[in-house]
Short mmCIF file of C-alpha atoms and ligand atoms in Angstrom, two decimals:
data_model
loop_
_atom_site.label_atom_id
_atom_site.label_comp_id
_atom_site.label_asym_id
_atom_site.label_seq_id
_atom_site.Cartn_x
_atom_site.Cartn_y
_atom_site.Cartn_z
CA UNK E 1 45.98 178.31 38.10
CA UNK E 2 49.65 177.11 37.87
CA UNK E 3 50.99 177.62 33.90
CA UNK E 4 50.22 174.99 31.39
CA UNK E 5 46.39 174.92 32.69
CA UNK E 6 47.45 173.15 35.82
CA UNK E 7 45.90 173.51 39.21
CA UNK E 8 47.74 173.26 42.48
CA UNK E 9 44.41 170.44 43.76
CA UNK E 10 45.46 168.35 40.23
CA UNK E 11 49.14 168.45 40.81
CA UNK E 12 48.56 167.04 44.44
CA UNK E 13 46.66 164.11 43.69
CA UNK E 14 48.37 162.79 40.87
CA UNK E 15 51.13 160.52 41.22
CA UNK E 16 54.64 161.44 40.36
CA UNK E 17 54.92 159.81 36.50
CA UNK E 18 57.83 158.10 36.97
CA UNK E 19 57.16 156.57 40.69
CA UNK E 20 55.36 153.28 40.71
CA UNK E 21 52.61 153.23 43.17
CA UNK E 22 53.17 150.53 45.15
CA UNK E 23 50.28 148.67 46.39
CA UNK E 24 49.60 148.64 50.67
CA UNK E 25 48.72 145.24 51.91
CA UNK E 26 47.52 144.08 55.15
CA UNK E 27 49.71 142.22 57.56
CA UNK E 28 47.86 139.21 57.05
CA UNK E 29 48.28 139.38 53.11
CA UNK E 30 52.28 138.96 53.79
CA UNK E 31 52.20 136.33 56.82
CA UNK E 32 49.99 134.99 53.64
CA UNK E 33 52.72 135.35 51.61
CA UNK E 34 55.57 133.70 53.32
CA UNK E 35 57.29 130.68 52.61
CA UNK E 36 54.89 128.47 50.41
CA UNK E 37 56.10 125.25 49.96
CA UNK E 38 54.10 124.88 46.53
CA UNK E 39 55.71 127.90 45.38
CA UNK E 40 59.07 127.27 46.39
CA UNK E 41 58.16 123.53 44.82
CA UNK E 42 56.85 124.46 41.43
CA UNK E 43 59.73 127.29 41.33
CA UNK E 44 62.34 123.80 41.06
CA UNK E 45 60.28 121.38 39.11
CA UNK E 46 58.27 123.68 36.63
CA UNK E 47 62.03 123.61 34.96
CA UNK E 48 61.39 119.34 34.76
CA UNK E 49 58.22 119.00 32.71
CA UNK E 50 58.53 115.15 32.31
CA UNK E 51 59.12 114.50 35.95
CA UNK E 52 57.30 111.74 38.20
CA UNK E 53 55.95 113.92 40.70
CA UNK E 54 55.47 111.59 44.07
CA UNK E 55 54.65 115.00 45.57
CA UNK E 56 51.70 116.36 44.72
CA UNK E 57 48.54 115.31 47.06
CA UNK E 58 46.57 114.84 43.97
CA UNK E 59 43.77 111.85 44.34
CA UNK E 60 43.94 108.87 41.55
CA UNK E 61 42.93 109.89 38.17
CA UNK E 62 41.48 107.57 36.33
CA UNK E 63 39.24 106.59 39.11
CA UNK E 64 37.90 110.18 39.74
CA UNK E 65 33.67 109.16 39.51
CA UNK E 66 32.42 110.06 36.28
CA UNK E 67 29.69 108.02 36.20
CA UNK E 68 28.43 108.35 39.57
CA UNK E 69 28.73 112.17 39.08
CA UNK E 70 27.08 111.60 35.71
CA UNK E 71 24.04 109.93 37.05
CA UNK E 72 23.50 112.60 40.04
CA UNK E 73 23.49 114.80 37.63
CA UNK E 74 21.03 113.43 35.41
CA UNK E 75 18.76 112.98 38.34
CA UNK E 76 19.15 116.51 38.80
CA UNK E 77 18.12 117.26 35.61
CA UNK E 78 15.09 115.15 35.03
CA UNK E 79 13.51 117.46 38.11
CA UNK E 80 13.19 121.16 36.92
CA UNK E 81 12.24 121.82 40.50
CA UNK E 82 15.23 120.59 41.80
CA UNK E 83 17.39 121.85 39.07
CA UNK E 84 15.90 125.51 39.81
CA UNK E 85 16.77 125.13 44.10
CA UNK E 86 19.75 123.73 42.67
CA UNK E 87 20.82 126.64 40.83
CA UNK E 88 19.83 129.38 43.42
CA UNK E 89 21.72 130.70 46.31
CA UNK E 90 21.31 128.48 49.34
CA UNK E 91 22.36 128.98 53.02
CA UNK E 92 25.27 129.90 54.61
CA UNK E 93 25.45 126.67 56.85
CA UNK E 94 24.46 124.67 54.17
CA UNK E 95 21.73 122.55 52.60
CA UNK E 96 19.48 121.04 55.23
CA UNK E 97 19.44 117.11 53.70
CA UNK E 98 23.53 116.81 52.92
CA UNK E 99 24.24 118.11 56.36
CA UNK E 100 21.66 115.72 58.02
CA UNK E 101 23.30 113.14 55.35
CA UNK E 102 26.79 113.75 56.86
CA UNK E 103 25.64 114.04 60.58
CA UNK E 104 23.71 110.62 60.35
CA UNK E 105 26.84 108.92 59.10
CA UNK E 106 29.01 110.44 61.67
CA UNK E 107 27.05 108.85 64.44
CA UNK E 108 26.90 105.27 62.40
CA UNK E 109 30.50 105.53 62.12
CA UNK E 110 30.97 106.42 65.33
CA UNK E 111 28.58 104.15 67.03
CA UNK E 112 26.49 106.36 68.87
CA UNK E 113 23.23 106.20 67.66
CA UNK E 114 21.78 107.18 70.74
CA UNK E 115 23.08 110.67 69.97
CA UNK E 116 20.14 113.15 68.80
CA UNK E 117 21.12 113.36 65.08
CA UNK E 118 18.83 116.53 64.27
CA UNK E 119 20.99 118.16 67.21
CA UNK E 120 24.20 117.38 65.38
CA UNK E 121 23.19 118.54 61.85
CA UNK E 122 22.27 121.74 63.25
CA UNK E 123 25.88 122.03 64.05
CA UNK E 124 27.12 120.80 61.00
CA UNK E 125 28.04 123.76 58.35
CA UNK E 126 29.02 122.60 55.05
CA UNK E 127 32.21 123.99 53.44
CA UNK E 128 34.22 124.46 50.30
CA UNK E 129 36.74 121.46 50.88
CA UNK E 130 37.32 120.54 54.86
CA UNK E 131 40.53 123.69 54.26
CA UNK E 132 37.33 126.09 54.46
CA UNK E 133 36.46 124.64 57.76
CA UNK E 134 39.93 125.05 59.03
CA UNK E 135 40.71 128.40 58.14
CA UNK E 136 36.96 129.73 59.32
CA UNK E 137 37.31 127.95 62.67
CA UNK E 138 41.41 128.69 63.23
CA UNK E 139 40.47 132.44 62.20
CA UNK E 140 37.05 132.81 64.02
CA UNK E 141 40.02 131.46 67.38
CA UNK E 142 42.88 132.67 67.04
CA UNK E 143 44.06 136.37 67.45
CA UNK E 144 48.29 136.98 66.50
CA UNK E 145 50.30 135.26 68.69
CA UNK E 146 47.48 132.73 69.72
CA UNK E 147 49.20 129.16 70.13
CA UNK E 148 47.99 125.71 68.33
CA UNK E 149 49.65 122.58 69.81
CA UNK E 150 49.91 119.89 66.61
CA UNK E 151 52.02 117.14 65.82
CA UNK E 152 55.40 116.67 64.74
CA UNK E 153 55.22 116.37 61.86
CA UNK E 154 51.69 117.61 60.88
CA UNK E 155 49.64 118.95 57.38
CA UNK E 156 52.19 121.13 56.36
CA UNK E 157 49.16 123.60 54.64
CA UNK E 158 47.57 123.71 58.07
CA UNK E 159 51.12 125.22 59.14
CA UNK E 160 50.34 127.82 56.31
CA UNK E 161 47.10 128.67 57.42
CA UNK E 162 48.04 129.32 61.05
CA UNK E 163 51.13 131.24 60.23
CA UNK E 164 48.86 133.46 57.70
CA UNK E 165 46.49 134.13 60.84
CA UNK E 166 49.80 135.46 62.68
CA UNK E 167 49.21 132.28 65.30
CA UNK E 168 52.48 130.30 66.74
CA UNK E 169 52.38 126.31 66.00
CA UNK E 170 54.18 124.15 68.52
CA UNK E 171 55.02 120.48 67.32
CA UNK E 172 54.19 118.48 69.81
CA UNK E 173 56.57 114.75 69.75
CA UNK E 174 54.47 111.83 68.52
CA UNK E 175 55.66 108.27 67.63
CA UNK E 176 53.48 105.13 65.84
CA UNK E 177 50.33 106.10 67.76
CA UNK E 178 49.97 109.49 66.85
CA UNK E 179 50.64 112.56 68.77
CA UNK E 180 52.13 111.69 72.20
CA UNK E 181 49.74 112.41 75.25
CA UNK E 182 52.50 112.76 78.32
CA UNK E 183 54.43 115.19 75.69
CA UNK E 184 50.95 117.59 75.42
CA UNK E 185 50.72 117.76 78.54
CA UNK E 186 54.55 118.82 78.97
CA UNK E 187 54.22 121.64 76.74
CA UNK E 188 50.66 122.49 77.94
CA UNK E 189 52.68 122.84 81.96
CA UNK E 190 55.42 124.69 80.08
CA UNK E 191 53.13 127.53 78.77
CA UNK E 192 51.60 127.25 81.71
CA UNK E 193 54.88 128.03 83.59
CA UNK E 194 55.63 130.90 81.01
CA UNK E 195 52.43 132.66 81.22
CA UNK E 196 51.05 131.39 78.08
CA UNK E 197 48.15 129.08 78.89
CA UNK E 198 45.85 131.48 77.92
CA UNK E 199 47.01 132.04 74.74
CA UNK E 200 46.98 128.08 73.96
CA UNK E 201 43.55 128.23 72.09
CA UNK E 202 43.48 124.27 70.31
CA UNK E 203 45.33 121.45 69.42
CA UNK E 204 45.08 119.61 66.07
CA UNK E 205 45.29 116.25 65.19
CA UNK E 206 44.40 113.92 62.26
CA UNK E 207 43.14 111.36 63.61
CA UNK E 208 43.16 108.91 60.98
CA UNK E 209 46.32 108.27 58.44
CA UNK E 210 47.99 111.70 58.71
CA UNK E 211 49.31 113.80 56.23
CA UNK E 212 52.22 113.25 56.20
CA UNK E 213 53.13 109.56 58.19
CA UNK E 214 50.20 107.92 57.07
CA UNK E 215 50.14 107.55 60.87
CA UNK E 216 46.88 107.08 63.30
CA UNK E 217 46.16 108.44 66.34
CA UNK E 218 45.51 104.78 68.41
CA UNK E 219 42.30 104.33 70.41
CA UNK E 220 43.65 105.21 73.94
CA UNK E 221 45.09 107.92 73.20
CA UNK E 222 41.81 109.33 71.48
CA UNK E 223 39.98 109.73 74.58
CA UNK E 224 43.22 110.78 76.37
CA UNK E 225 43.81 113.88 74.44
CA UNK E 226 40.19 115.42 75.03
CA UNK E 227 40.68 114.68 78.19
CA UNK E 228 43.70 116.78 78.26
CA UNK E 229 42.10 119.54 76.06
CA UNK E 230 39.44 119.85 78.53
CA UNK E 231 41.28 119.32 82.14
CA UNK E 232 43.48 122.20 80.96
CA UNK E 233 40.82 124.36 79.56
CA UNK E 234 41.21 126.49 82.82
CA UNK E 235 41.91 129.94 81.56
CA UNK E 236 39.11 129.77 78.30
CA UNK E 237 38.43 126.46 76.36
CA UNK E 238 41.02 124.85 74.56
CA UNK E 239 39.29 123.01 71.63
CA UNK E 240 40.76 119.78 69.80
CA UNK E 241 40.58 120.25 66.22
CA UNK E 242 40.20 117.11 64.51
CA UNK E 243 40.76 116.81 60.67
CA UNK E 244 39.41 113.20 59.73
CA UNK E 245 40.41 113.86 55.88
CA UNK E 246 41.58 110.10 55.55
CA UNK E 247 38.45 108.12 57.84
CA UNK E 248 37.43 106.62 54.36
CA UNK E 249 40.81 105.46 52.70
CA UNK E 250 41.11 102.61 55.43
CA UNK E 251 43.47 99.18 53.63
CA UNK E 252 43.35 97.09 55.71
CA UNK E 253 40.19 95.53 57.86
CA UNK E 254 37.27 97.90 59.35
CA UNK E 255 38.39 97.94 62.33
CA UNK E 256 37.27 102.32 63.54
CA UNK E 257 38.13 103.11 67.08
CA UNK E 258 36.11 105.99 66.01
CA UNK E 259 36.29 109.99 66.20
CA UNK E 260 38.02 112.30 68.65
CA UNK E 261 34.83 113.47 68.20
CA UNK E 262 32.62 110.64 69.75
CA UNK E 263 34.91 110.98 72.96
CA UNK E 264 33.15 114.52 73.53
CA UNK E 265 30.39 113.55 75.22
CA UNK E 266 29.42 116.83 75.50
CA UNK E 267 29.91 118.39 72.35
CA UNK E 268 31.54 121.67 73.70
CA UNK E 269 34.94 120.68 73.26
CA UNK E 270 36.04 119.02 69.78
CA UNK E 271 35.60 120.39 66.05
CA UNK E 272 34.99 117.50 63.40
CA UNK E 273 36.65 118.88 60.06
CA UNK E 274 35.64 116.00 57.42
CA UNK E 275 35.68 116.29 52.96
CA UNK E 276 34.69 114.33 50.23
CA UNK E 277 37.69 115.22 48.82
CA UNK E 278 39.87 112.33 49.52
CA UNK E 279 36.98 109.86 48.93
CA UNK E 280 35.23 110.88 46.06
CA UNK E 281 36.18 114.44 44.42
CA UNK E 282 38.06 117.20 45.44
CA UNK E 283 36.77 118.76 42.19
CA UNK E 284 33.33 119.23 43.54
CA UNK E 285 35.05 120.68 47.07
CA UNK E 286 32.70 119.73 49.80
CA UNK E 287 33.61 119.43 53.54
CA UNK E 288 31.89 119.99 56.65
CA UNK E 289 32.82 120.84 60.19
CA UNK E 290 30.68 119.69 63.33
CA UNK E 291 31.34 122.38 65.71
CA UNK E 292 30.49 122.87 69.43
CA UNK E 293 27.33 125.14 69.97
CA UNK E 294 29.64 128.10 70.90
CA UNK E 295 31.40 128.49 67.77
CA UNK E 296 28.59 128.13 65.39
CA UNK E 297 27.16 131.51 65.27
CA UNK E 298 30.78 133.16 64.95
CA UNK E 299 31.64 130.96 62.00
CA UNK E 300 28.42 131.61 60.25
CA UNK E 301 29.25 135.15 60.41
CA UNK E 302 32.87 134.52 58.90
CA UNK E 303 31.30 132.18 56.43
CA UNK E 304 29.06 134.31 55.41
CA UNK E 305 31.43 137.45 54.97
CA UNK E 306 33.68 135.29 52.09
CA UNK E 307 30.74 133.27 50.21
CA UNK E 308 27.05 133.58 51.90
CA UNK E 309 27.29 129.86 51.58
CA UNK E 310 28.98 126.91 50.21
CA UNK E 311 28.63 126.17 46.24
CA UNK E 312 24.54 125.11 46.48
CA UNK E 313 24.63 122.99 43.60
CA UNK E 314 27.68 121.45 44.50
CA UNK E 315 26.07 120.28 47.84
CA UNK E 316 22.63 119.02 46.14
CA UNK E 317 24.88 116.72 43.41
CA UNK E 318 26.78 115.58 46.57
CA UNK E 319 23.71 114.64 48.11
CA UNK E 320 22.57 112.89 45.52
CA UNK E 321 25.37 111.07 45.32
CA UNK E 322 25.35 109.60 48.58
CA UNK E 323 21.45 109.13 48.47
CA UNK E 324 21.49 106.91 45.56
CA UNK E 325 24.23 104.56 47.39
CA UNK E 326 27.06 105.32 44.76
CA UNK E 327 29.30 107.12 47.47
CA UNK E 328 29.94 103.82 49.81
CA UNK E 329 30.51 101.96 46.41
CA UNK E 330 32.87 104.55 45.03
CA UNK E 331 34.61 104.80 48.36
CA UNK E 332 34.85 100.81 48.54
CA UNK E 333 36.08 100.44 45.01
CA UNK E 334 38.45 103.44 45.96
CA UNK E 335 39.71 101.43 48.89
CA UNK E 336 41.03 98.39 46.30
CA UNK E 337 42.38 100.72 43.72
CA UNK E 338 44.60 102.45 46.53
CA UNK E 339 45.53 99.24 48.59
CA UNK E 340 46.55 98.18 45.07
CA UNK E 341 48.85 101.16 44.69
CA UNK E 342 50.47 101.33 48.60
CA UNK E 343 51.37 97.63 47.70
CA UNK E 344 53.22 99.04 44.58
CA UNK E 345 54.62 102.04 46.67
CA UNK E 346 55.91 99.01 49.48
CA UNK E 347 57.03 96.71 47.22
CA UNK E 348 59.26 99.28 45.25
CA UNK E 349 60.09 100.71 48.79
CA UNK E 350 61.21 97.68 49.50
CA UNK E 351 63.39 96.30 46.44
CA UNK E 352 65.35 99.26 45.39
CA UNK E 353 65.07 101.26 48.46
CA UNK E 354 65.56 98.56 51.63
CA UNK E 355 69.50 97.96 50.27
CA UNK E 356 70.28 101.47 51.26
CA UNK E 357 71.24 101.26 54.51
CA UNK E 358 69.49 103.93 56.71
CA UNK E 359 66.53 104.57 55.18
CA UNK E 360 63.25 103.61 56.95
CA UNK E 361 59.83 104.12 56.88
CA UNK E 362 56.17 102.23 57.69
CA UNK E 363 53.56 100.89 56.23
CA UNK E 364 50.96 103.25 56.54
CA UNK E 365 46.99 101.84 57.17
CA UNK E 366 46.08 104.26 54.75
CA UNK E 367 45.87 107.14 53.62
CA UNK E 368 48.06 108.39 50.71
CA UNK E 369 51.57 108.94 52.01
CA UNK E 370 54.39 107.00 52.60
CA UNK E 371 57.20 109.15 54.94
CA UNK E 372 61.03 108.34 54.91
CA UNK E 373 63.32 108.93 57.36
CA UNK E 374 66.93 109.21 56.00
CA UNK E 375 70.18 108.10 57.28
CA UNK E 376 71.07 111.15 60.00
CA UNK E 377 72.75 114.16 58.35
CA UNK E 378 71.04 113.37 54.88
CA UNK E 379 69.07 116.24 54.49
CA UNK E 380 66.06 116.11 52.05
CA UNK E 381 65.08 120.00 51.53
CA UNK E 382 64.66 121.61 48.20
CA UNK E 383 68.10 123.48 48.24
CA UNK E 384 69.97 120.25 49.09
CA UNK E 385 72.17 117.94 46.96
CA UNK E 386 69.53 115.29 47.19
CA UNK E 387 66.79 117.38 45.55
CA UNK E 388 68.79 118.01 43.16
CA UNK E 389 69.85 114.22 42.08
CA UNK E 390 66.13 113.55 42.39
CA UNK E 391 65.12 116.33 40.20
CA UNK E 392 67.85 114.83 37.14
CA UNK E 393 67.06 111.40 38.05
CA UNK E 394 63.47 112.26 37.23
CA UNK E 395 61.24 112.28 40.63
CA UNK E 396 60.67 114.79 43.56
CA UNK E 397 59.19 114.99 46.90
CA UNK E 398 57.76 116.91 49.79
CA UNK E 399 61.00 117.84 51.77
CA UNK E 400 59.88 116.86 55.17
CA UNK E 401 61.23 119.76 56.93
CA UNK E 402 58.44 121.73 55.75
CA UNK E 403 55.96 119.55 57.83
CA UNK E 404 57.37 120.56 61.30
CA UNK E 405 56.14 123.60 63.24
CA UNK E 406 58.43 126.60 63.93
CA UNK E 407 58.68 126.02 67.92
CA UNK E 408 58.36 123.00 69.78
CA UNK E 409 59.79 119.66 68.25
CA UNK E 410 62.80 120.14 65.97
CA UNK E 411 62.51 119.94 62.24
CA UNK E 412 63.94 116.73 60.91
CA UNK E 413 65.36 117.80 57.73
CA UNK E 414 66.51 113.87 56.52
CA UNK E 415 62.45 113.08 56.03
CA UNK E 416 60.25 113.29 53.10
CA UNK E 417 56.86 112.44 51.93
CA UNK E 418 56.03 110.46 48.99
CA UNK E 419 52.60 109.76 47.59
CA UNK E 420 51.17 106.89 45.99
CA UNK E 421 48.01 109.21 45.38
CA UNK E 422 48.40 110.46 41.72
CA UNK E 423 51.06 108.14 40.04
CA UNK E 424 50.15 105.18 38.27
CA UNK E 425 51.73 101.71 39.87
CA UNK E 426 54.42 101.77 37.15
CA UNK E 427 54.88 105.33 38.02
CA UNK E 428 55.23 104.84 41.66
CA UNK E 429 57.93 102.05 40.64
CA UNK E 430 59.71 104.35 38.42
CA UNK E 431 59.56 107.35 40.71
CA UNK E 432 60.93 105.29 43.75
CA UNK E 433 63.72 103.63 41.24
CA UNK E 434 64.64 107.19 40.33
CA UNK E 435 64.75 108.77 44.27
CA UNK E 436 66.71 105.32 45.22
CA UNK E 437 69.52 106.29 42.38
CA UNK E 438 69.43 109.94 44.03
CA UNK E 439 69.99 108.23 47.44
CA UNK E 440 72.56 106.14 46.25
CA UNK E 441 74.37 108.77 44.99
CA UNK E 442 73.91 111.17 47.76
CA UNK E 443 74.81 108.75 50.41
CA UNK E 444 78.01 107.79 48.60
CA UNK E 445 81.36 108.80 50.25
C1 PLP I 1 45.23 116.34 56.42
C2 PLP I 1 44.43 117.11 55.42
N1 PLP I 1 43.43 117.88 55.86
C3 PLP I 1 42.67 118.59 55.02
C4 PLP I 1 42.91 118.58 53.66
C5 PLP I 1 42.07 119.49 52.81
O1 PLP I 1 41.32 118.87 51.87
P1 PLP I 1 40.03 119.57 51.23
O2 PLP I 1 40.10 121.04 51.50
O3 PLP I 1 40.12 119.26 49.79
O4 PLP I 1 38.87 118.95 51.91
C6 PLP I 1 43.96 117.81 53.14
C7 PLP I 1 44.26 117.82 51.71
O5 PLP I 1 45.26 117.31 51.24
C8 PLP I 1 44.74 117.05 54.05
O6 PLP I 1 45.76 116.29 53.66
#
């Protein structure tokens, strides 16, 4: 016994008073950490509260379904049975009837009928928003130092995702048509050359109206690239992961050459990452992946380590929803209300920021994004003159730098990525108004 009625064992354990004790987190926890562009971008706006955000990825507002949502619910409700299976816990792949919902009209979508649909929604796990799916697959893949091949420029979030898994992104050049075959197959023969094939464990693509080009990957060059994934799958499969966030917000015909997916004849090679986010609520944060037969089992087990299972009465309302036909006529009055607003998006685009000379951009199919390329040597990142001027003219962006992978393609820092998602038509016109006075001003000698 020490004086004062201390023990030596007491003095040990307990922390100096004055030293803070400083939490220990994993490795993962600070690649986590790093360089969030939604931090960084609330950090400069939060200081602009009446700013016309043509940032955020936000879906429309006023036509988020209400009624439809109302009336699954109701039908819910008026069965006590189903309300009670409803409100248990359900499975960690999913509920039985949504996936078989969203595995029957995969194959109508795709046209392949012929393809044994109770086969498919075995493999189909439903998730908490198609970001679930990515993360579970990317992380049930990918050790530190594992390479993904993606476009350049790509989902800026999936960038996140892989960099908190400690994995390397390589851009890979693509142009109108997507992602550019000849130049994955160049980088595939240079890690090849360095040693690295092995290491190369998928390539990701969104195949329909990207995030952030609004940009499709055309129908040759579907087939093409899992072709390449699986001629160079010759040191361990290299799987094509293929986010189809934007297959529903289609403007203009119906033309579908269909998924990366349907090109797989036999299932071992492509993962299907799909949501209801985009096209009907990313409140109620359902997506799905189809995955090959290998990677099922492994991410079950990762799935069911974080929630044993995707919010069960979630996945019933969403089921109802498409059963009772109101998802295809949300989706198709969703279709008008955001042709409506690109049109708004174009036609500003076009009268306040065409006379700037330099500035380009195109139409995208769909989608929600319209990108800008800047006059060369303009830059567009959050610490630049032009952010600035946007910020007190009273609009901001997604700095396109932030879209480009660490290696491979270089960033292109005179790009950005507006969104006709959230804003109202007279807000898009405003917005662009206010980002073509900020160009005018930073382009000025
Ligand atoms: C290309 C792309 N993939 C996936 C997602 C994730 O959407 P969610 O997790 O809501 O399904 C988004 C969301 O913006 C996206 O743009």
């Amino acid at each position: 016994m020490l004086p004062g009625g201390k023990n030596v064992h007491t003095m040990l354990e307990q922390p100096h008073p004055q030293a803070p004790v400083r939490a220990r987190l994993s490795q993962r926890a600070a690649w986590a950490g790093g360089n969030s562009i939604i931090n960084a971008l609330m950090a400069r706006t939060l200081a602009h509260p009446n700013l016309i955000s043509l940032a955020a990825g936000f879906v429309d507002q006023e036509s988020l379904p209400v009624e439809p949502t109302q009336r699954a619910f109701a039908a819910m409700a008026a069965n006590p049975q189903h309300m009670r299976a409803a409100l248990q816990y359900g499975t960690t792949i999913g509920y039985p009837p949504l996936r078989e919902a969203i595995a029957a009209r995969l194959l109508a979508a795709d046209g392949v009928p012929e393809r044994d649909a109770a086969e498919v929604s075995q493999r189909t796990i439903v998730t908490a928003g198609s970001n679930e799916l990515l993360y579970l697959a990317s992380d049930c893949l990918l050790d530190p130092g594992d390479i993904v091949l993606c476009a350049a420029p790509t989902y800026f979030v999936y960038l996140g995702t892989l960099a908190n898994l400690g994995a390397r992104a390589i851009g890979v050049a693509s142009d109108a048509q997507g992602i550019i075959p000849e130049a994955l197959e160049e980088h595939l023969a240079r890690c090849q050359r360095d040693g690295e094939l092995a290491r190369v464990k998928a390539i990701y693509v969104t195949t329909w109206f990207d995030n952030p080009r609004g940009v499709s990957v055309s129908a040759d060059r579907r087939a093409a690239l899992v072709d390449i994934a699986k001629r160079w799958s010759r040191q361990g499969r290299i799987y094509v992961i293929e986010d189809a966030a934007y297959r529903e917000l289609q403007y203009d015909g119906s033309d579908d050459p269909g998924s990366l997916w349907a090109c797989d004849a036999e299932g071992d090679t492509v993962i299907h990452a799909g949501t209801f986010s985009k096209s009907f609520s990313p409140g109620i944060r359902i997506g799905w992946g189809v995955v090959p037969a290998d990677l099922l089992g492994p991410i079950l087990s990762a799935k069911g380590h974080v929630d044993f299972g995707t919010p069960n009465f979630n996945q019933h309302l969403m089921h109802e929803i498409i059963r009772s036909g109101d998802f295809d006529a949300h989706t198709a009055m969703l279709r008008d209300r955001y042709r409506a607003k690109r049109a708004a998006m174009l036609s500003a685009a076009e009268e306040h920021l065409r006379p700037i000379c330099g500035v380009r951009w195109a139409e995208p199919g769909g989608g929600l994004y319209l990108w800008l390329e800047l006059p060369d040597g303009l830059a567009a990142s959050l610490d630049s003159p032009l952010f600035d001027r946007a910020l007190s003219e009273g609009t901001f962006y997604i700095p396109g730098e932030h879209c480009y992978a660490a290696e491979g393609e270089p960033r292109h820092a005179n790009t950005l990525r507006l969104t006709f998602g959230i804003p109202s038509c007279e807000s898009i016109q405003r917005g662009v108004a206010a980002l073509a006075r900020a160009l005018r001003t930073a382009c000025a000698p």
